[in-house]
Short mmCIF file of the N, C-alpha and C atoms (twelve columns), coordinates in Angstrom:
data_MODEL
# 
_entry.id   MODEL 
# 
loop_
_atom_site.group_PDB 
_atom_site.id 
_atom_site.type_symbol 
_atom_site.label_atom_id 
_atom_site.label_alt_id 
_atom_site.label_comp_id 
_atom_site.label_asym_id 
_atom_site.label_seq_id 
_atom_site.Cartn_x 
_atom_site.Cartn_y 
_atom_site.Cartn_z 
_atom_site.pdbx_PDB_model_num 
ATOM 1   N N  . MET A 1   -37.792 -5.509  12.128  1 
ATOM 2   C CA . MET A 1   -37.142 -4.229  11.927  1 
ATOM 3   C C  . MET A 1   -35.634 -4.446  11.896  1 
ATOM 4   N N  . GLY A 2   -34.956 -3.823  10.962  1 
ATOM 5   C CA . GLY A 2   -33.517 -3.977  10.838  1 
ATOM 6   C C  . GLY A 2   -32.762 -3.096  11.822  1 
ATOM 7   N N  . SER A 3   -31.508 -3.402  11.964  1 
ATOM 8   C CA . SER A 3   -30.652 -2.593  12.828  1 
ATOM 9   C C  . SER A 3   -30.365 -1.252  12.156  1 
ATOM 10  N N  . LYS A 4   -29.792 -0.339  12.926  1 
ATOM 11  C CA . LYS A 4   -29.430 0.972   12.375  1 
ATOM 12  C C  . LYS A 4   -28.457 0.808   11.204  1 
ATOM 13  N N  . LYS A 5   -27.503 -0.141  11.329  1 
ATOM 14  C CA . LYS A 5   -26.557 -0.389  10.233  1 
ATOM 15  C C  . LYS A 5   -27.278 -0.894  8.986   1 
ATOM 16  N N  . ASP A 6   -28.273 -1.780  9.167   1 
ATOM 17  C CA . ASP A 6   -29.030 -2.307  8.032   1 
ATOM 18  C C  . ASP A 6   -29.777 -1.187  7.316   1 
ATOM 19  N N  . ILE A 7   -30.413 -0.336  8.089   1 
ATOM 20  C CA . ILE A 7   -31.189 0.765   7.513   1 
ATOM 21  C C  . ILE A 7   -30.271 1.734   6.778   1 
ATOM 22  N N  . GLN A 8   -29.146 2.089   7.399   1 
ATOM 23  C CA . GLN A 8   -28.196 2.994   6.755   1 
ATOM 24  C C  . GLN A 8   -27.656 2.384   5.470   1 
ATOM 25  N N  . HIS A 9   -27.338 1.094   5.496   1 
ATOM 26  C CA . HIS A 9   -26.832 0.397   4.307   1 
ATOM 27  C C  . HIS A 9   -27.867 0.453   3.183   1 
ATOM 28  N N  . ARG A 10  -29.122 0.180   3.486   1 
ATOM 29  C CA . ARG A 10  -30.184 0.203   2.466   1 
ATOM 30  C C  . ARG A 10  -30.377 1.594   1.889   1 
ATOM 31  N N  . ILE A 11  -30.364 2.612   2.726   1 
ATOM 32  C CA . ILE A 11  -30.556 3.986   2.253   1 
ATOM 33  C C  . ILE A 11  -29.406 4.414   1.342   1 
ATOM 34  N N  . VAL A 12  -28.185 4.180   1.797   1 
ATOM 35  C CA . VAL A 12  -27.019 4.605   1.015   1 
ATOM 36  C C  . VAL A 12  -26.942 3.857   -0.305  1 
ATOM 37  N N  . THR A 13  -27.158 2.542   -0.294  1 
ATOM 38  C CA . THR A 13  -27.057 1.790   -1.546  1 
ATOM 39  C C  . THR A 13  -28.191 2.145   -2.507  1 
ATOM 40  N N  . ALA A 14  -29.369 2.474   -1.986  1 
ATOM 41  C CA . ALA A 14  -30.465 2.906   -2.859  1 
ATOM 42  C C  . ALA A 14  -30.100 4.208   -3.575  1 
ATOM 43  N N  . PHE A 15  -29.377 5.093   -2.907  1 
ATOM 44  C CA . PHE A 15  -28.911 6.348   -3.508  1 
ATOM 45  C C  . PHE A 15  -27.748 6.093   -4.466  1 
ATOM 46  N N  . GLN A 16  -26.823 5.186   -4.083  1 
ATOM 47  C CA . GLN A 16  -25.624 4.960   -4.871  1 
ATOM 48  C C  . GLN A 16  -25.896 4.247   -6.200  1 
ATOM 49  N N  . ARG A 17  -26.838 3.311   -6.220  1 
ATOM 50  C CA . ARG A 17  -27.065 2.519   -7.438  1 
ATOM 51  C C  . ARG A 17  -27.291 3.371   -8.674  1 
ATOM 52  N N  . PRO A 18  -28.285 4.262   -8.680  1 
ATOM 53  C CA . PRO A 18  -28.486 5.061   -9.894  1 
ATOM 54  C C  . PRO A 18  -27.324 6.018   -10.168 1 
ATOM 55  N N  . LEU A 19  -26.730 6.555   -9.114  1 
ATOM 56  C CA . LEU A 19  -25.585 7.448   -9.290  1 
ATOM 57  C C  . LEU A 19  -24.406 6.696   -9.916  1 
ATOM 58  N N  . ASN A 20  -24.159 5.482   -9.446  1 
ATOM 59  C CA . ASN A 20  -23.052 4.685   -9.974  1 
ATOM 60  C C  . ASN A 20  -23.233 4.352   -11.448 1 
ATOM 61  N N  . ARG A 21  -24.483 4.142   -11.894 1 
ATOM 62  C CA . ARG A 21  -24.733 3.863   -13.314 1 
ATOM 63  C C  . ARG A 21  -24.247 5.011   -14.190 1 
ATOM 64  N N  . VAL A 22  -24.393 6.226   -13.697 1 
ATOM 65  C CA . VAL A 22  -23.946 7.409   -14.446 1 
ATOM 66  C C  . VAL A 22  -22.434 7.566   -14.321 1 
ATOM 67  N N  . VAL A 23  -21.900 7.491   -13.105 1 
ATOM 68  C CA . VAL A 23  -20.484 7.755   -12.856 1 
ATOM 69  C C  . VAL A 23  -19.591 6.773   -13.606 1 
ATOM 70  N N  . ARG A 24  -19.972 5.502   -13.665 1 
ATOM 71  C CA . ARG A 24  -19.091 4.521   -14.321 1 
ATOM 72  C C  . ARG A 24  -18.968 4.738   -15.825 1 
ATOM 73  N N  . ARG A 25  -19.857 5.552   -16.408 1 
ATOM 74  C CA . ARG A 25  -19.761 5.878   -17.833 1 
ATOM 75  C C  . ARG A 25  -18.891 7.111   -18.098 1 
ATOM 76  N N  . LEU A 26  -18.592 7.865   -17.054 1 
ATOM 77  C CA . LEU A 26  -17.810 9.090   -17.225 1 
ATOM 78  C C  . LEU A 26  -16.317 8.775   -17.304 1 
ATOM 79  N N  . PRO A 27  -15.616 9.439   -18.219 1 
ATOM 80  C CA . PRO A 27  -14.172 9.197   -18.307 1 
ATOM 81  C C  . PRO A 27  -13.447 9.768   -17.087 1 
ATOM 82  N N  . GLY A 28  -12.350 9.164   -16.755 1 
ATOM 83  C CA . GLY A 28  -11.506 9.693   -15.697 1 
ATOM 84  C C  . GLY A 28  -11.796 9.170   -14.313 1 
ATOM 85  N N  . HIS A 29  -12.915 8.503   -14.116 1 
ATOM 86  C CA . HIS A 29  -13.227 7.969   -12.789 1 
ATOM 87  C C  . HIS A 29  -12.543 6.624   -12.582 1 
ATOM 88  N N  . GLN A 30  -12.157 6.367   -11.355 1 
ATOM 89  C CA . GLN A 30  -11.573 5.075   -11.008 1 
ATOM 90  C C  . GLN A 30  -12.698 4.054   -10.902 1 
ATOM 91  N N  . LEU A 31  -12.479 2.897   -11.514 1 
ATOM 92  C CA . LEU A 31  -13.483 1.845   -11.510 1 
ATOM 93  C C  . LEU A 31  -12.855 0.532   -11.070 1 
ATOM 94  N N  . LEU A 32  -13.654 -0.298  -10.430 1 
ATOM 95  C CA . LEU A 32  -13.251 -1.644  -10.050 1 
ATOM 96  C C  . LEU A 32  -14.157 -2.620  -10.770 1 
ATOM 97  N N  . GLU A 33  -13.561 -3.560  -11.486 1 
ATOM 98  C CA . GLU A 33  -14.335 -4.602  -12.160 1 
ATOM 99  C C  . GLU A 33  -14.111 -5.922  -11.435 1 
ATOM 100 N N  . THR A 34  -15.197 -6.500  -10.953 1 
ATOM 101 C CA . THR A 34  -15.172 -7.817  -10.328 1 
ATOM 102 C C  . THR A 34  -15.996 -8.749  -11.203 1 
ATOM 103 N N  . THR A 35  -15.967 -10.030 -10.876 1 
ATOM 104 C CA . THR A 35  -16.809 -11.008 -11.557 1 
ATOM 105 C C  . THR A 35  -17.973 -11.333 -10.626 1 
ATOM 106 N N  . GLY A 36  -19.193 -11.185 -11.134 1 
ATOM 107 C CA . GLY A 36  -20.376 -11.467 -10.326 1 
ATOM 108 C C  . GLY A 36  -20.340 -12.891 -9.794  1 
ATOM 109 N N  . ARG A 37  -20.522 -13.057 -8.510  1 
ATOM 110 C CA . ARG A 37  -20.398 -14.373 -7.884  1 
ATOM 111 C C  . ARG A 37  -21.521 -15.313 -8.276  1 
ATOM 112 N N  . VAL A 38  -22.664 -14.786 -8.709  1 
ATOM 113 C CA . VAL A 38  -23.773 -15.626 -9.158  1 
ATOM 114 C C  . VAL A 38  -23.832 -15.660 -10.680 1 
ATOM 115 N N  . SER A 39  -23.771 -14.490 -11.292 1 
ATOM 116 C CA . SER A 39  -23.946 -14.384 -12.748 1 
ATOM 117 C C  . SER A 39  -22.697 -14.763 -13.541 1 
ATOM 118 N N  . GLY A 40  -21.519 -14.557 -12.936 1 
ATOM 119 C CA . GLY A 40  -20.277 -14.759 -13.681 1 
ATOM 120 C C  . GLY A 40  -19.975 -13.621 -14.643 1 
ATOM 121 N N  . GLN A 41  -20.805 -12.585 -14.636 1 
ATOM 122 C CA . GLN A 41  -20.651 -11.445 -15.541 1 
ATOM 123 C C  . GLN A 41  -19.804 -10.355 -14.884 1 
ATOM 124 N N  . PRO A 42  -19.130 -9.531  -15.699 1 
ATOM 125 C CA . PRO A 42  -18.363 -8.415  -15.129 1 
ATOM 126 C C  . PRO A 42  -19.278 -7.428  -14.413 1 
ATOM 127 N N  . ARG A 43  -18.838 -6.974  -13.262 1 
ATOM 128 C CA . ARG A 43  -19.567 -5.985  -12.469 1 
ATOM 129 C C  . ARG A 43  -18.636 -4.813  -12.218 1 
ATOM 130 N N  . ILE A 44  -19.059 -3.620  -12.592 1 
ATOM 131 C CA . ILE A 44  -18.200 -2.441  -12.506 1 
ATOM 132 C C  . ILE A 44  -18.738 -1.492  -11.442 1 
ATOM 133 N N  . THR A 45  -17.840 -1.086  -10.548 1 
ATOM 134 C CA . THR A 45  -18.195 -0.225  -9.424  1 
ATOM 135 C C  . THR A 45  -17.257 0.981   -9.385  1 
ATOM 136 N N  . PRO A 46  -17.797 2.206   -9.357  1 
ATOM 137 C CA . PRO A 46  -16.943 3.374   -9.148  1 
ATOM 138 C C  . PRO A 46  -16.339 3.311   -7.742  1 
ATOM 139 N N  . ILE A 47  -15.064 3.629   -7.647  1 
ATOM 140 C CA . ILE A 47  -14.361 3.566   -6.364  1 
ATOM 141 C C  . ILE A 47  -13.488 4.799   -6.209  1 
ATOM 142 N N  . GLY A 48  -12.953 4.963   -5.044  1 
ATOM 143 C CA . GLY A 48  -11.963 5.995   -4.784  1 
ATOM 144 C C  . GLY A 48  -10.826 5.347   -4.027  1 
ATOM 145 N N  . GLY A 49  -9.650  5.573   -4.478  1 
ATOM 146 C CA . GLY A 49  -8.489  4.993   -3.818  1 
ATOM 147 C C  . GLY A 49  -7.222  5.615   -4.356  1 
ATOM 148 N N  . ARG A 50  -6.121  4.961   -4.106  1 
ATOM 149 C CA . ARG A 50  -4.839  5.502   -4.554  1 
ATOM 150 C C  . ARG A 50  -3.891  4.374   -4.909  1 
ATOM 151 N N  . ARG A 51  -3.197  4.583   -6.025  1 
ATOM 152 C CA . ARG A 51  -2.146  3.656   -6.427  1 
ATOM 153 C C  . ARG A 51  -0.868  4.044   -5.708  1 
ATOM 154 N N  . THR A 52  -0.200  3.035   -5.158  1 
ATOM 155 C CA . THR A 52  1.103   3.200   -4.523  1 
ATOM 156 C C  . THR A 52  1.990   2.106   -5.087  1 
ATOM 157 N N  . GLY A 53  2.854   2.476   -6.017  1 
ATOM 158 C CA . GLY A 53  3.690   1.473   -6.678  1 
ATOM 159 C C  . GLY A 53  2.833   0.504   -7.461  1 
ATOM 160 N N  . ASP A 54  2.993   -0.791  -7.174  1 
ATOM 161 C CA . ASP A 54  2.230   -1.826  -7.874  1 
ATOM 162 C C  . ASP A 54  1.006   -2.272  -7.074  1 
ATOM 163 N N  . GLN A 55  0.533   -1.403  -6.195  1 
ATOM 164 C CA . GLN A 55  -0.651  -1.713  -5.403  1 
ATOM 165 C C  . GLN A 55  -1.650  -0.578  -5.513  1 
ATOM 166 N N  . PHE A 56  -2.917  -0.942  -5.418  1 
ATOM 167 C CA . PHE A 56  -3.992  0.039   -5.368  1 
ATOM 168 C C  . PHE A 56  -4.752  -0.204  -4.078  1 
ATOM 169 N N  . TRP A 57  -4.955  0.840   -3.291  1 
ATOM 170 C CA . TRP A 57  -5.604  0.745   -1.986  1 
ATOM 171 C C  . TRP A 57  -6.940  1.473   -2.009  1 
ATOM 172 N N  . LEU A 58  -7.948  0.881   -1.382  1 
ATOM 173 C CA . LEU A 58  -9.242  1.508   -1.219  1 
ATOM 174 C C  . LEU A 58  -9.877  1.013   0.072   1 
ATOM 175 N N  . VAL A 59  -10.942 1.676   0.491   1 
ATOM 176 C CA . VAL A 59  -11.664 1.272   1.697   1 
ATOM 177 C C  . VAL A 59  -13.136 1.142   1.339   1 
ATOM 178 N N  . SER A 60  -13.709 -0.015  1.657   1 
ATOM 179 C CA . SER A 60  -15.138 -0.262  1.460   1 
ATOM 180 C C  . SER A 60  -15.904 0.287   2.656   1 
ATOM 181 N N  . GLU A 61  -16.957 1.053   2.387   1 
ATOM 182 C CA . GLU A 61  -17.716 1.645   3.482   1 
ATOM 183 C C  . GLU A 61  -18.600 0.646   4.214   1 
ATOM 184 N N  . PHE A 62  -18.941 -0.466  3.569   1 
ATOM 185 C CA . PHE A 62  -19.806 -1.456  4.214   1 
ATOM 186 C C  . PHE A 62  -19.135 -2.819  4.350   1 
ATOM 187 N N  . GLY A 63  -17.823 -2.845  4.230   1 
ATOM 188 C CA . GLY A 63  -17.072 -4.080  4.456   1 
ATOM 189 C C  . GLY A 63  -17.597 -5.237  3.630   1 
ATOM 190 N N  . GLU A 64  -17.738 -6.380  4.264   1 
ATOM 191 C CA . GLU A 64  -18.142 -7.595  3.563   1 
ATOM 192 C C  . GLU A 64  -19.609 -7.584  3.148   1 
ATOM 193 N N  . ARG A 65  -20.338 -6.542  3.478   1 
ATOM 194 C CA . ARG A 65  -21.726 -6.410  3.017   1 
ATOM 195 C C  . ARG A 65  -21.781 -5.792  1.617   1 
ATOM 196 N N  . SER A 66  -20.714 -5.124  1.194   1 
ATOM 197 C CA . SER A 66  -20.682 -4.522  -0.140  1 
ATOM 198 C C  . SER A 66  -20.689 -5.628  -1.185  1 
ATOM 199 N N  . GLN A 67  -21.478 -5.429  -2.232  1 
ATOM 200 C CA . GLN A 67  -21.579 -6.453  -3.271  1 
ATOM 201 C C  . GLN A 67  -20.226 -6.713  -3.935  1 
ATOM 202 N N  . TYR A 68  -19.456 -5.660  -4.197  1 
ATOM 203 C CA . TYR A 68  -18.168 -5.878  -4.847  1 
ATOM 204 C C  . TYR A 68  -17.210 -6.632  -3.936  1 
ATOM 205 N N  . VAL A 69  -17.309 -6.443  -2.626  1 
ATOM 206 C CA . VAL A 69  -16.464 -7.189  -1.689  1 
ATOM 207 C C  . VAL A 69  -16.889 -8.652  -1.679  1 
ATOM 208 N N  . ARG A 70  -18.182 -8.908  -1.712  1 
ATOM 209 C CA . ARG A 70  -18.662 -10.295 -1.770  1 
ATOM 210 C C  . ARG A 70  -18.198 -10.971 -3.053  1 
ATOM 211 N N  . ASN A 71  -18.160 -10.202 -4.150  1 
ATOM 212 C CA . ASN A 71  -17.633 -10.750 -5.408  1 
ATOM 213 C C  . ASN A 71  -16.146 -11.068 -5.283  1 
ATOM 214 N N  . ILE A 72  -15.393 -10.188 -4.636  1 
ATOM 215 C CA . ILE A 72  -13.956 -10.422 -4.419  1 
ATOM 216 C C  . ILE A 72  -13.753 -11.672 -3.577  1 
ATOM 217 N N  . MET A 73  -14.598 -11.874 -2.580  1 
ATOM 218 C CA . MET A 73  -14.467 -13.051 -1.729  1 
ATOM 219 C C  . MET A 73  -14.674 -14.342 -2.528  1 
ATOM 220 N N  . ALA A 74  -15.494 -14.279 -3.569  1 
ATOM 221 C CA . ALA A 74  -15.751 -15.450 -4.411  1 
ATOM 222 C C  . ALA A 74  -14.673 -15.630 -5.484  1 
ATOM 223 N N  . ASP A 75  -14.125 -14.516 -5.989  1 
ATOM 224 C CA . ASP A 75  -13.096 -14.553 -7.033  1 
ATOM 225 C C  . ASP A 75  -12.306 -13.252 -6.927  1 
ATOM 226 N N  . ASN A 76  -11.078 -13.341 -6.447  1 
ATOM 227 C CA . ASN A 76  -10.330 -12.110 -6.177  1 
ATOM 228 C C  . ASN A 76  -9.549  -11.575 -7.386  1 
ATOM 229 N N  . ARG A 77  -9.743  -12.149 -8.557  1 
ATOM 230 C CA . ARG A 77  -9.154  -11.580 -9.776  1 
ATOM 231 C C  . ARG A 77  -10.018 -10.386 -10.186 1 
ATOM 232 N N  . VAL A 78  -9.398  -9.211  -10.295 1 
ATOM 233 C CA . VAL A 78  -10.135 -7.978  -10.583 1 
ATOM 234 C C  . VAL A 78  -9.389  -7.169  -11.647 1 
ATOM 235 N N  . ARG A 79  -10.055 -6.105  -12.075 1 
ATOM 236 C CA . ARG A 79  -9.402  -5.083  -12.889 1 
ATOM 237 C C  . ARG A 79  -9.731  -3.737  -12.279 1 
ATOM 238 N N  . VAL A 80  -8.770  -2.805  -12.378 1 
ATOM 239 C CA . VAL A 80  -8.957  -1.445  -11.870 1 
ATOM 240 C C  . VAL A 80  -8.674  -0.490  -13.018 1 
ATOM 241 N N  . ARG A 81  -9.590  0.485   -13.237 1 
ATOM 242 C CA . ARG A 81  -9.349  1.504   -14.264 1 
ATOM 243 C C  . ARG A 81  -8.803  2.747   -13.582 1 
ATOM 244 N N  . LEU A 82  -7.588  3.108   -13.986 1 
ATOM 245 C CA . LEU A 82  -6.907  4.291   -13.459 1 
ATOM 246 C C  . LEU A 82  -6.488  5.163   -14.633 1 
ATOM 247 N N  . HIS A 83  -6.863  6.418   -14.608 1 
ATOM 248 C CA . HIS A 83  -6.509  7.369   -15.672 1 
ATOM 249 C C  . HIS A 83  -6.886  6.823   -17.053 1 
ATOM 250 N N  . GLY A 84  -8.055  6.169   -17.130 1 
ATOM 251 C CA . GLY A 84  -8.567  5.671   -18.399 1 
ATOM 252 C C  . GLY A 84  -7.973  4.360   -18.872 1 
ATOM 253 N N  . ARG A 85  -7.101  3.749   -18.088 1 
ATOM 254 C CA . ARG A 85  -6.435  2.504   -18.495 1 
ATOM 255 C C  . ARG A 85  -6.747  1.392   -17.499 1 
ATOM 256 N N  . TRP A 86  -7.086  0.221   -18.016 1 
ATOM 257 C CA . TRP A 86  -7.414  -0.928  -17.179 1 
ATOM 258 C C  . TRP A 86  -6.153  -1.682  -16.771 1 
ATOM 259 N N  . HIS A 87  -6.110  -2.094  -15.506 1 
ATOM 260 C CA . HIS A 87  -5.002  -2.866  -14.945 1 
ATOM 261 C C  . HIS A 87  -5.580  -4.117  -14.274 1 
ATOM 262 N N  . SER A 88  -5.053  -5.270  -14.599 1 
ATOM 263 C CA . SER A 88  -5.478  -6.508  -13.941 1 
ATOM 264 C C  . SER A 88  -4.764  -6.636  -12.610 1 
ATOM 265 N N  . GLY A 89  -5.399  -7.332  -11.683 1 
ATOM 266 C CA . GLY A 89  -4.769  -7.525  -10.383 1 
ATOM 267 C C  . GLY A 89  -5.497  -8.553  -9.546  1 
ATOM 268 N N  . VAL A 90  -4.973  -8.735  -8.354  1 
ATOM 269 C CA . VAL A 90  -5.557  -9.661  -7.384  1 
ATOM 270 C C  . VAL A 90  -5.890  -8.858  -6.132  1 
ATOM 271 N N  . ALA A 91  -7.155  -8.900  -5.717  1 
ATOM 272 C CA . ALA A 91  -7.619  -8.125  -4.564  1 
ATOM 273 C C  . ALA A 91  -7.499  -8.939  -3.282  1 
ATOM 274 N N  . HIS A 92  -7.159  -8.243  -2.209  1 
ATOM 275 C CA . HIS A 92  -7.035  -8.865  -0.886  1 
ATOM 276 C C  . HIS A 92  -7.773  -8.005  0.128   1 
ATOM 277 N N  . LEU A 93  -8.591  -8.643  0.955   1 
ATOM 278 C CA . LEU A 93  -9.234  -7.949  2.067   1 
ATOM 279 C C  . LEU A 93  -8.214  -7.900  3.189   1 
ATOM 280 N N  . VAL A 94  -7.940  -6.699  3.692   1 
ATOM 281 C CA . VAL A 94  -6.884  -6.518  4.694   1 
ATOM 282 C C  . VAL A 94  -7.544  -6.189  6.034   1 
ATOM 283 N N  . HIS A 95  -7.965  -7.240  6.721   1 
ATOM 284 C CA . HIS A 95  -8.698  -7.077  7.977   1 
ATOM 285 C C  . HIS A 95  -7.855  -6.461  9.090   1 
ATOM 286 N N  . ASP A 96  -6.529  -6.652  9.038   1 
ATOM 287 C CA . ASP A 96  -5.685  -6.145  10.129  1 
ATOM 288 C C  . ASP A 96  -5.160  -4.729  9.871   1 
ATOM 289 N N  . ASP A 97  -5.638  -4.079  8.807   1 
ATOM 290 C CA . ASP A 97  -5.259  -2.691  8.523   1 
ATOM 291 C C  . ASP A 97  -6.244  -1.767  9.235   1 
ATOM 292 N N  . ASP A 98  -5.805  -0.580  9.588   1 
ATOM 293 C CA . ASP A 98  -6.683  0.422   10.198  1 
ATOM 294 C C  . ASP A 98  -7.324  1.235   9.069   1 
ATOM 295 N N  . PRO A 99  -8.597  0.970   8.742   1 
ATOM 296 C CA . PRO A 99  -9.197  1.651   7.593   1 
ATOM 297 C C  . PRO A 99  -9.324  3.163   7.772   1 
ATOM 298 N N  . ARG A 100 -9.502  3.642   8.994   1 
ATOM 299 C CA . ARG A 100 -9.580  5.097   9.216   1 
ATOM 300 C C  . ARG A 100 -8.234  5.753   8.931   1 
ATOM 301 N N  . ALA A 101 -7.166  5.124   9.371   1 
ATOM 302 C CA . ALA A 101 -5.824  5.640   9.066   1 
ATOM 303 C C  . ALA A 101 -5.573  5.553   7.563   1 
ATOM 304 N N  . ARG A 102 -6.009  4.482   6.940   1 
ATOM 305 C CA . ARG A 102 -5.834  4.318   5.490   1 
ATOM 306 C C  . ARG A 102 -6.566  5.425   4.745   1 
ATOM 307 N N  . LEU A 103 -7.764  5.763   5.176   1 
ATOM 308 C CA . LEU A 103 -8.530  6.823   4.504   1 
ATOM 309 C C  . LEU A 103 -7.793  8.151   4.518   1 
ATOM 310 N N  . ARG A 104 -7.007  8.403   5.567   1 
ATOM 311 C CA . ARG A 104 -6.249  9.666   5.627   1 
ATOM 312 C C  . ARG A 104 -5.188  9.737   4.524   1 
ATOM 313 N N  . ALA A 105 -4.787  8.579   3.972   1 
ATOM 314 C CA . ALA A 105 -3.776  8.544   2.916   1 
ATOM 315 C C  . ALA A 105 -4.407  8.466   1.521   1 
ATOM 316 N N  . LEU A 106 -5.724  8.415   1.461   1 
ATOM 317 C CA . LEU A 106 -6.422  8.293   0.180   1 
ATOM 318 C C  . LEU A 106 -7.046  9.630   -0.203  1 
ATOM 319 N N  . PRO A 107 -7.558  9.762   -1.432  1 
ATOM 320 C CA . PRO A 107 -8.138  11.034  -1.871  1 
ATOM 321 C C  . PRO A 107 -9.186  11.571  -0.880  1 
ATOM 322 N N  . ARG A 108 -9.059  12.835  -0.577  1 
ATOM 323 C CA . ARG A 108 -9.807  13.489  0.501   1 
ATOM 324 C C  . ARG A 108 -11.319 13.403  0.367   1 
ATOM 325 N N  . TYR A 109 -11.881 13.739  -0.808  1 
ATOM 326 C CA . TYR A 109 -13.337 13.828  -0.926  1 
ATOM 327 C C  . TYR A 109 -13.991 12.460  -0.835  1 
ATOM 328 N N  . ASN A 110 -13.430 11.483  -1.527  1 
ATOM 329 C CA . ASN A 110 -13.982 10.141  -1.425  1 
ATOM 330 C C  . ASN A 110 -13.859 9.618   -0.001  1 
ATOM 331 N N  . SER A 111 -12.712 9.864   0.621   1 
ATOM 332 C CA . SER A 111 -12.498 9.399   1.993   1 
ATOM 333 C C  . SER A 111 -13.505 10.020  2.956   1 
ATOM 334 N N  . ALA A 112 -13.812 11.282  2.762   1 
ATOM 335 C CA . ALA A 112 -14.793 11.948  3.626   1 
ATOM 336 C C  . ALA A 112 -16.165 11.305  3.465   1 
ATOM 337 N N  . ALA A 113 -16.538 10.979  2.236   1 
ATOM 338 C CA . ALA A 113 -17.832 10.334  1.994   1 
ATOM 339 C C  . ALA A 113 -17.873 8.944   2.617   1 
ATOM 340 N N  . VAL A 114 -16.796 8.188   2.467   1 
ATOM 341 C CA . VAL A 114 -16.735 6.836   3.044   1 
ATOM 342 C C  . VAL A 114 -16.857 6.917   4.563   1 
ATOM 343 N N  . ARG A 115 -16.136 7.845   5.177   1 
ATOM 344 C CA . ARG A 115 -16.223 8.019   6.642   1 
ATOM 345 C C  . ARG A 115 -17.632 8.430   7.074   1 
ATOM 346 N N  . ALA A 116 -18.259 9.296   6.283   1 
ATOM 347 C CA . ALA A 116 -19.571 9.824   6.659   1 
ATOM 348 C C  . ALA A 116 -20.669 8.762   6.614   1 
ATOM 349 N N  . VAL A 117 -20.649 7.891   5.615   1 
ATOM 350 C CA . VAL A 117 -21.748 6.926   5.463   1 
ATOM 351 C C  . VAL A 117 -21.376 5.514   5.874   1 
ATOM 352 N N  . GLY A 118 -20.088 5.237   6.016   1 
ATOM 353 C CA . GLY A 118 -19.652 3.870   6.282   1 
ATOM 354 C C  . GLY A 118 -20.015 3.376   7.667   1 
ATOM 355 N N  . THR A 119 -20.339 2.096   7.723   1 
ATOM 356 C CA . THR A 119 -20.664 1.468   8.999   1 
ATOM 357 C C  . THR A 119 -19.686 0.351   9.358   1 
ATOM 358 N N  . ASP A 120 -19.069 -0.249  8.364   1 
ATOM 359 C CA . ASP A 120 -18.148 -1.372  8.575   1 
ATOM 360 C C  . ASP A 120 -16.953 -1.211  7.634   1 
ATOM 361 N N  . LEU A 121 -16.076 -0.271  7.938   1 
ATOM 362 C CA . LEU A 121 -14.960 0.033   7.049   1 
ATOM 363 C C  . LEU A 121 -14.020 -1.168  6.924   1 
ATOM 364 N N  . LEU A 122 -13.570 -1.419  5.686   1 
ATOM 365 C CA . LEU A 122 -12.672 -2.527  5.412   1 
ATOM 366 C C  . LEU A 122 -11.676 -2.105  4.336   1 
ATOM 367 N N  . THR A 123 -10.391 -2.271  4.627   1 
ATOM 368 C CA . THR A 123 -9.345  -1.943  3.657   1 
ATOM 369 C C  . THR A 123 -9.211  -3.068  2.641   1 
ATOM 370 N N  . ILE A 124 -9.009  -2.660  1.386   1 
ATOM 371 C CA . ILE A 124 -8.777  -3.606  0.286   1 
ATOM 372 C C  . ILE A 124 -7.516  -3.181  -0.430  1 
ATOM 373 N N  . ARG A 125 -6.638  -4.154  -0.678  1 
ATOM 374 C CA . ARG A 125 -5.417  -3.926  -1.438  1 
ATOM 375 C C  . ARG A 125 -5.500  -4.746  -2.719  1 
ATOM 376 N N  . VAL A 126 -5.223  -4.097  -3.844  1 
ATOM 377 C CA . VAL A 126 -5.167  -4.797  -5.120  1 
ATOM 378 C C  . VAL A 126 -3.716  -4.824  -5.557  1 
ATOM 379 N N  . ASP A 127 -3.152  -6.017  -5.691  1 
ATOM 380 C CA . ASP A 127 -1.808  -6.178  -6.225  1 
ATOM 381 C C  . ASP A 127 -1.928  -6.168  -7.743  1 
ATOM 382 N N  . LEU A 128 -1.414  -5.104  -8.354  1 
ATOM 383 C CA . LEU A 128 -1.543  -4.928  -9.807  1 
ATOM 384 C C  . LEU A 128 -0.468  -5.725  -10.533 1 
ATOM 385 N N  . GLU A 129 -0.853  -6.290  -11.663 1 
ATOM 386 C CA . GLU A 129 0.081   -7.054  -12.486 1 
ATOM 387 C C  . GLU A 129 0.854   -6.072  -13.373 1 
ATOM 388 N N  . ALA A 130 2.053   -6.453  -13.704 1 
ATOM 389 C CA . ALA A 130 2.901   -5.586  -14.544 1 
ATOM 390 C C  . ALA A 130 2.375   -5.471  -15.943 1 
# 
């Protein structure tokens, strides 16, 4: 039997997978493109975060258990789609940041969802290229 975190992770990701397939096709949504650590193929994940200057900040609800975070750990070169335009960048896991405080500075609805379902919050900073 899995832990409560394992069960919550499985339930949430089972719900998110089909929803994400639809959301990533809709215009205007923020997307993160990573390179699959096994396949080498582009992997696109709907995200919620905020651009601040040449950085984009987001919080993963399942930390290093999230597939996109595991992809970042294998290859931190990413792309972020903001307002319909793709931006290349380098992602960094920011373990010493307070993800709950960070969520207060990010878009409200996404932050509320991350807080509600997240078990291992982890801040991610993407340094965007010019």
